[in-house]
Short mmCIF file of C-alpha atoms in Angstrom, two decimals:
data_model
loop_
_atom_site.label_atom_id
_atom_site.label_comp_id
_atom_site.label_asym_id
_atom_site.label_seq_id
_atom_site.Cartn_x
_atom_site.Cartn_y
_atom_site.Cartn_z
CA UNK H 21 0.00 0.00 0.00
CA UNK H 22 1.96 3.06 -1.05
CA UNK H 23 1.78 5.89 1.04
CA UNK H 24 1.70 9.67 0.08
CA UNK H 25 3.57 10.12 -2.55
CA UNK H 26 4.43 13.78 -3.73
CA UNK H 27 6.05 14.91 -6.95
CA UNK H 28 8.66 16.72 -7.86
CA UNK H 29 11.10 15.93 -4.97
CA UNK H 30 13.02 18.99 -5.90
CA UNK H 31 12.16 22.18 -8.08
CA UNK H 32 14.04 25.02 -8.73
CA UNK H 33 12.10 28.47 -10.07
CA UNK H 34 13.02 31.93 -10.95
CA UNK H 35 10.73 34.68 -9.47
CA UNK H 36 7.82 35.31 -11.13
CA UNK H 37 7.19 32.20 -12.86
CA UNK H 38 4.43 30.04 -11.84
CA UNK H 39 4.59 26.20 -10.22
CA UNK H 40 2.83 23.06 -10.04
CA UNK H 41 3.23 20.58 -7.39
CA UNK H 42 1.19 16.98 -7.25
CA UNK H 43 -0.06 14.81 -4.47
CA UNK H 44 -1.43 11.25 -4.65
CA UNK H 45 -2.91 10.66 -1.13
CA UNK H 46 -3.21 7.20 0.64
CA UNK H 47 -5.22 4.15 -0.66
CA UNK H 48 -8.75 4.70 0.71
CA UNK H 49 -8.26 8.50 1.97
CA UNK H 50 -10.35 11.44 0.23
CA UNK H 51 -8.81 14.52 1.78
CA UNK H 52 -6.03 16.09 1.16
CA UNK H 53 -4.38 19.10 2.64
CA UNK H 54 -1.63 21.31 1.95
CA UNK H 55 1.17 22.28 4.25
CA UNK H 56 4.28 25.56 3.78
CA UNK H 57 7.30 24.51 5.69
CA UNK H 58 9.44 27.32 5.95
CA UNK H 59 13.26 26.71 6.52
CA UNK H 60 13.88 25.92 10.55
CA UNK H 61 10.10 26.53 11.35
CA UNK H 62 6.50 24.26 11.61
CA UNK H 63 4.68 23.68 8.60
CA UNK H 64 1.45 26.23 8.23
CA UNK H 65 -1.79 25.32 6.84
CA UNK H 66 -2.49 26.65 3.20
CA UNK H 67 -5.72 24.72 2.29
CA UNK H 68 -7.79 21.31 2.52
CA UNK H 69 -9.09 19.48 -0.58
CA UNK H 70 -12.53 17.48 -0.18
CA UNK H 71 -15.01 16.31 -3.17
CA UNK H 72 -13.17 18.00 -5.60
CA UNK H 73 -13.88 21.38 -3.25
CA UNK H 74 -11.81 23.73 -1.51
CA UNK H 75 -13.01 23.43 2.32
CA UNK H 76 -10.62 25.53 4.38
CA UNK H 77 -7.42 27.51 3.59
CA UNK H 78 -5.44 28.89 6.13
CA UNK H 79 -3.93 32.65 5.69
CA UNK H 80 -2.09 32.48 1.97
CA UNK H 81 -3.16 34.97 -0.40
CA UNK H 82 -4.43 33.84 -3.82
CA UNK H 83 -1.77 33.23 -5.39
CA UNK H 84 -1.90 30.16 -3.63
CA UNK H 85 -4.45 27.60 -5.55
CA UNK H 86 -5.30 23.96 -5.83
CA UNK H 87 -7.17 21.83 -7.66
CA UNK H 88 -8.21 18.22 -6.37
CA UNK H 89 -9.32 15.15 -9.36
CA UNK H 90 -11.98 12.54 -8.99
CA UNK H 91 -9.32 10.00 -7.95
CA UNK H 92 -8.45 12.78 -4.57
CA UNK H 93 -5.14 13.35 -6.06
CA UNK H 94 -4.37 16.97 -5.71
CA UNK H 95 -2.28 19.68 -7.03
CA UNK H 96 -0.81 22.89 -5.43
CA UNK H 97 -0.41 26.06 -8.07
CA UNK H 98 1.49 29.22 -7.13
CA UNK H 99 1.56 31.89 -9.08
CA UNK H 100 4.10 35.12 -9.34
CA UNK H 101 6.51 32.93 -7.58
CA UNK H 102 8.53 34.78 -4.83
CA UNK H 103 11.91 34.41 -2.94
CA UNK H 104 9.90 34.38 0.48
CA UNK H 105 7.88 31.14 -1.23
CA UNK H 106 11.23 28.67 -1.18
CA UNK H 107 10.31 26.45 1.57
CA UNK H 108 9.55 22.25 2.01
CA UNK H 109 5.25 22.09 0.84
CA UNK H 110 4.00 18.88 2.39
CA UNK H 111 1.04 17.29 1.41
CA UNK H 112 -1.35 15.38 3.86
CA UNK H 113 -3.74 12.75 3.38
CA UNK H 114 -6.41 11.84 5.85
CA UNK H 115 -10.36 10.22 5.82
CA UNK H 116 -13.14 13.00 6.41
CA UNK H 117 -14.42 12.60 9.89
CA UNK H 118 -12.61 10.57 11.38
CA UNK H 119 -10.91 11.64 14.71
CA UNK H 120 -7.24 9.75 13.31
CA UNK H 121 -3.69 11.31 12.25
CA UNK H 122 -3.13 12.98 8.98
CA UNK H 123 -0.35 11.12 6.50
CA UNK H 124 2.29 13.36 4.88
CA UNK H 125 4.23 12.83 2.24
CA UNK H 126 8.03 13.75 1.75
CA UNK H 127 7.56 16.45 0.67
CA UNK H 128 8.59 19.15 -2.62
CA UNK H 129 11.40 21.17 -1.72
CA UNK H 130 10.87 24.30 -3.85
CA UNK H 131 14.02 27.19 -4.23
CA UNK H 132 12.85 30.52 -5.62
CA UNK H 133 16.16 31.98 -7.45
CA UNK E 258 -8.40 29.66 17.73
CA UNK E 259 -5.68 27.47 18.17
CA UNK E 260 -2.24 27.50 18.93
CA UNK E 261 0.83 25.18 20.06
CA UNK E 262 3.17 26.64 22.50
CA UNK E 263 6.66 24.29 22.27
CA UNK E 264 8.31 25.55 24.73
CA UNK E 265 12.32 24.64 24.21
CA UNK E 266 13.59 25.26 20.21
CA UNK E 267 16.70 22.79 21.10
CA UNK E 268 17.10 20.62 23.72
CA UNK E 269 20.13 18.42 23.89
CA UNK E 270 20.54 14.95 26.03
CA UNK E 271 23.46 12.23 26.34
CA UNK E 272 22.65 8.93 24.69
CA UNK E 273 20.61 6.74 27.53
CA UNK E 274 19.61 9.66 29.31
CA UNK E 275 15.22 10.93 29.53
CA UNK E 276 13.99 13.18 26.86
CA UNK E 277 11.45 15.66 28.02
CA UNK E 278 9.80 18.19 25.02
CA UNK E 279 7.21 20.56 26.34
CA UNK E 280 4.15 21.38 24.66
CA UNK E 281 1.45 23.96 25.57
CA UNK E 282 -1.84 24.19 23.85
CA UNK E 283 -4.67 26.29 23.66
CA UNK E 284 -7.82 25.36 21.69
CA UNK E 285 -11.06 26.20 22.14
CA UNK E 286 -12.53 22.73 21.67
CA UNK E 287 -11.47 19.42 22.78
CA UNK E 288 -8.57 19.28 20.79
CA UNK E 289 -7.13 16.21 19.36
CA UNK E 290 -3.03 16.34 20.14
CA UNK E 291 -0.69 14.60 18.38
CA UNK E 292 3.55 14.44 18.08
CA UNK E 293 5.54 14.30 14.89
CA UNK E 294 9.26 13.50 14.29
CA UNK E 295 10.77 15.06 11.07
CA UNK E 296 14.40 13.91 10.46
CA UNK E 297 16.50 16.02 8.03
CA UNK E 298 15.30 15.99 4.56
CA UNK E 299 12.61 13.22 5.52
CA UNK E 300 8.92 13.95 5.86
CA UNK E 301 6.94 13.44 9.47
CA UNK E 302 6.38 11.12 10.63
CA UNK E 303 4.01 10.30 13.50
CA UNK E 304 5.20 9.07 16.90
CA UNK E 305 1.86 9.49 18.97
CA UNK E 306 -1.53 10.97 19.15
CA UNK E 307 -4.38 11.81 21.55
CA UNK E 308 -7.80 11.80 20.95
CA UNK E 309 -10.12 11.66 24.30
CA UNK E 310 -9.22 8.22 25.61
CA UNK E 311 -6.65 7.39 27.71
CA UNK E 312 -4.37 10.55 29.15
CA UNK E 313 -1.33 8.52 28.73
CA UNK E 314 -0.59 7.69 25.42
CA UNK E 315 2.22 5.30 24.07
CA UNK E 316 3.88 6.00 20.93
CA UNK E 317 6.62 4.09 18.72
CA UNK E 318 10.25 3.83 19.34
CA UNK E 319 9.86 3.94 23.64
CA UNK E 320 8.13 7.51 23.19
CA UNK E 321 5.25 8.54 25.50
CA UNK E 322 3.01 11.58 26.41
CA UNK E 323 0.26 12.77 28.89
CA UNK E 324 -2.63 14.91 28.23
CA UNK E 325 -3.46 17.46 31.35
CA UNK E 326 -6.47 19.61 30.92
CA UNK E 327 -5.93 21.53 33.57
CA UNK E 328 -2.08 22.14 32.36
CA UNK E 329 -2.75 22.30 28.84
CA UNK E 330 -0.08 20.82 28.17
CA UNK E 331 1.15 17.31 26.14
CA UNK E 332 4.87 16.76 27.04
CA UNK E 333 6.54 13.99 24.93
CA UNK E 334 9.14 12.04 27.37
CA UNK E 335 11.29 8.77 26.53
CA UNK E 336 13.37 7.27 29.07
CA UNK E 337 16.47 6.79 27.60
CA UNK E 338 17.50 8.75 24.49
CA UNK E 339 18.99 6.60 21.49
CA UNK E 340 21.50 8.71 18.64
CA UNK E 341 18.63 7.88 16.32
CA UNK E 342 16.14 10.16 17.66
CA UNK E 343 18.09 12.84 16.76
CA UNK E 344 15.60 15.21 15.03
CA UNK E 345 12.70 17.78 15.18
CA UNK E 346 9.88 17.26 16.73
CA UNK E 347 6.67 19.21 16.18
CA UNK E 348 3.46 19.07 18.72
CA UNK E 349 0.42 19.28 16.80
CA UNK E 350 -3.10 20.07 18.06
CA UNK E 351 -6.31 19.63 15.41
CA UNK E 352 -10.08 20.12 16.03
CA UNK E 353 -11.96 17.52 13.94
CA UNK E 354 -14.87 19.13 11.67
CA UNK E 355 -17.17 18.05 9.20
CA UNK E 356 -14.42 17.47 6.36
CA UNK E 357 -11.28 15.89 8.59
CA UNK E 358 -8.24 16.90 10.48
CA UNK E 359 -7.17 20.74 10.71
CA UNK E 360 -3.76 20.71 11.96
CA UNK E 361 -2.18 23.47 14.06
CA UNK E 362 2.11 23.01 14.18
CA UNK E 363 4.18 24.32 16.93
CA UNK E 364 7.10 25.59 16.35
CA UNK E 365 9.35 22.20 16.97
CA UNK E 366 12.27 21.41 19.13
CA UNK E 367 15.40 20.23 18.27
CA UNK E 368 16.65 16.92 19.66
CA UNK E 369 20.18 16.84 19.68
CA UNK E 370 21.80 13.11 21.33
CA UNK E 371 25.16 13.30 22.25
CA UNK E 372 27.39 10.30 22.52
#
């Protein structure tokens, strides 16, 4: 049973140019969620992913967007890249409504240049 | 709203010596709590969580933690510290609503095992 599996590993970008990151969550789960990881800090919500729907999005402005398919894989776009957006973006997978742990993935290390 | 509190940003032990990371919480609900280790370059992983049963909760690799209400708090503790649990470690606290999990990271602490 594979596990959350995120793609690109790496990603190098120049600012201004736009990104696409992917996310294939767990067998069985249908939410996804989104996660920044600065350098030396906690991840910080950017947004959830249920029923093809965006349900909650933490404080990113809109440059920020995502898109999630019929098969609950999910993609994160950023637009206008900037310097400040280099950082580790995790993906999580979990079930809707049930009280259990979230599953990340290993994340996409993106560098803003 | 919610917020984690971690209270130490390193904390550094001698190999087979007890590891003790502080969390605070504050939520406005009862919160489900939960610990995650991160190792460099690796993504997290989850050692323990807490979700309205027992206040003592057992984790993986010899890790532990104890819900207080009336502390807020959800320290992570192992008894003797092992070189490979050399990493960050992030408290987590999450309200369940109608569409899953919303996580809320601390900060994380630093475990650093000397030999």
């Amino acid at each position: 049973d594979a596990g959350v599996t995120q793609s690109p590993t790496h990603l190098i970008k120049t600012r201004g140019q736009q990104v696409t990151l992917r996310c294939s969550p767990k067998s069985g789960h249908d939410t996804v969620s989104w996660y920044q990881q600065a350098l030396g800090q906690g991840p910080q919500f950017i947004f959830q992913y249920y029923e093809e729907e965006e349900r909650q999005r933490g404080n990113f402005p809109d440059r920020f967007s995502g898109h999630q398919f019929p098969n609950y894989s999910s993609e994160l776009n950023v637009n206008a890249l900037l310097l400040g957006d280099s950082a580790l973006y995790l993906c999580a997978s979990s079930l809707v409504g049930y009280s259990t742990e979230a599953f990340f993935g290993q994340g996409t290390r993106l560098t803003v240049v | 709203a919610q917020s984690v509190t971690q209270l130490d940003s390193h904390v550094s032990v001698s190999e087979g010596t007890p590891v003790l990371l502080r969390c605070n919480y504050s939520s406005s609900y009862s919160p489900s709590l939960f610990w995650y280790v991160q190792h460099p370059n690796k993504g997290l992983q989850l050692l323990l969580k807490y979700t309205s049963a027992a206040t003592l909760v057992k984790g993986i690799n010899g890790f532990e933690a104890e819900f207080k209400k009336s502390e807020t708090s959800f320290h992570l503790t192992k008894p003797s510290a092992h070189m490979s649990d050399a990493a960050e470690y992030f408290c987590v606290v999450s309200d369940l609503d109608n569409y899953g999990q919303n996580f809320v990271f601390g900060p994380g602490t630093r475990l650093s095992v000397l030999p």
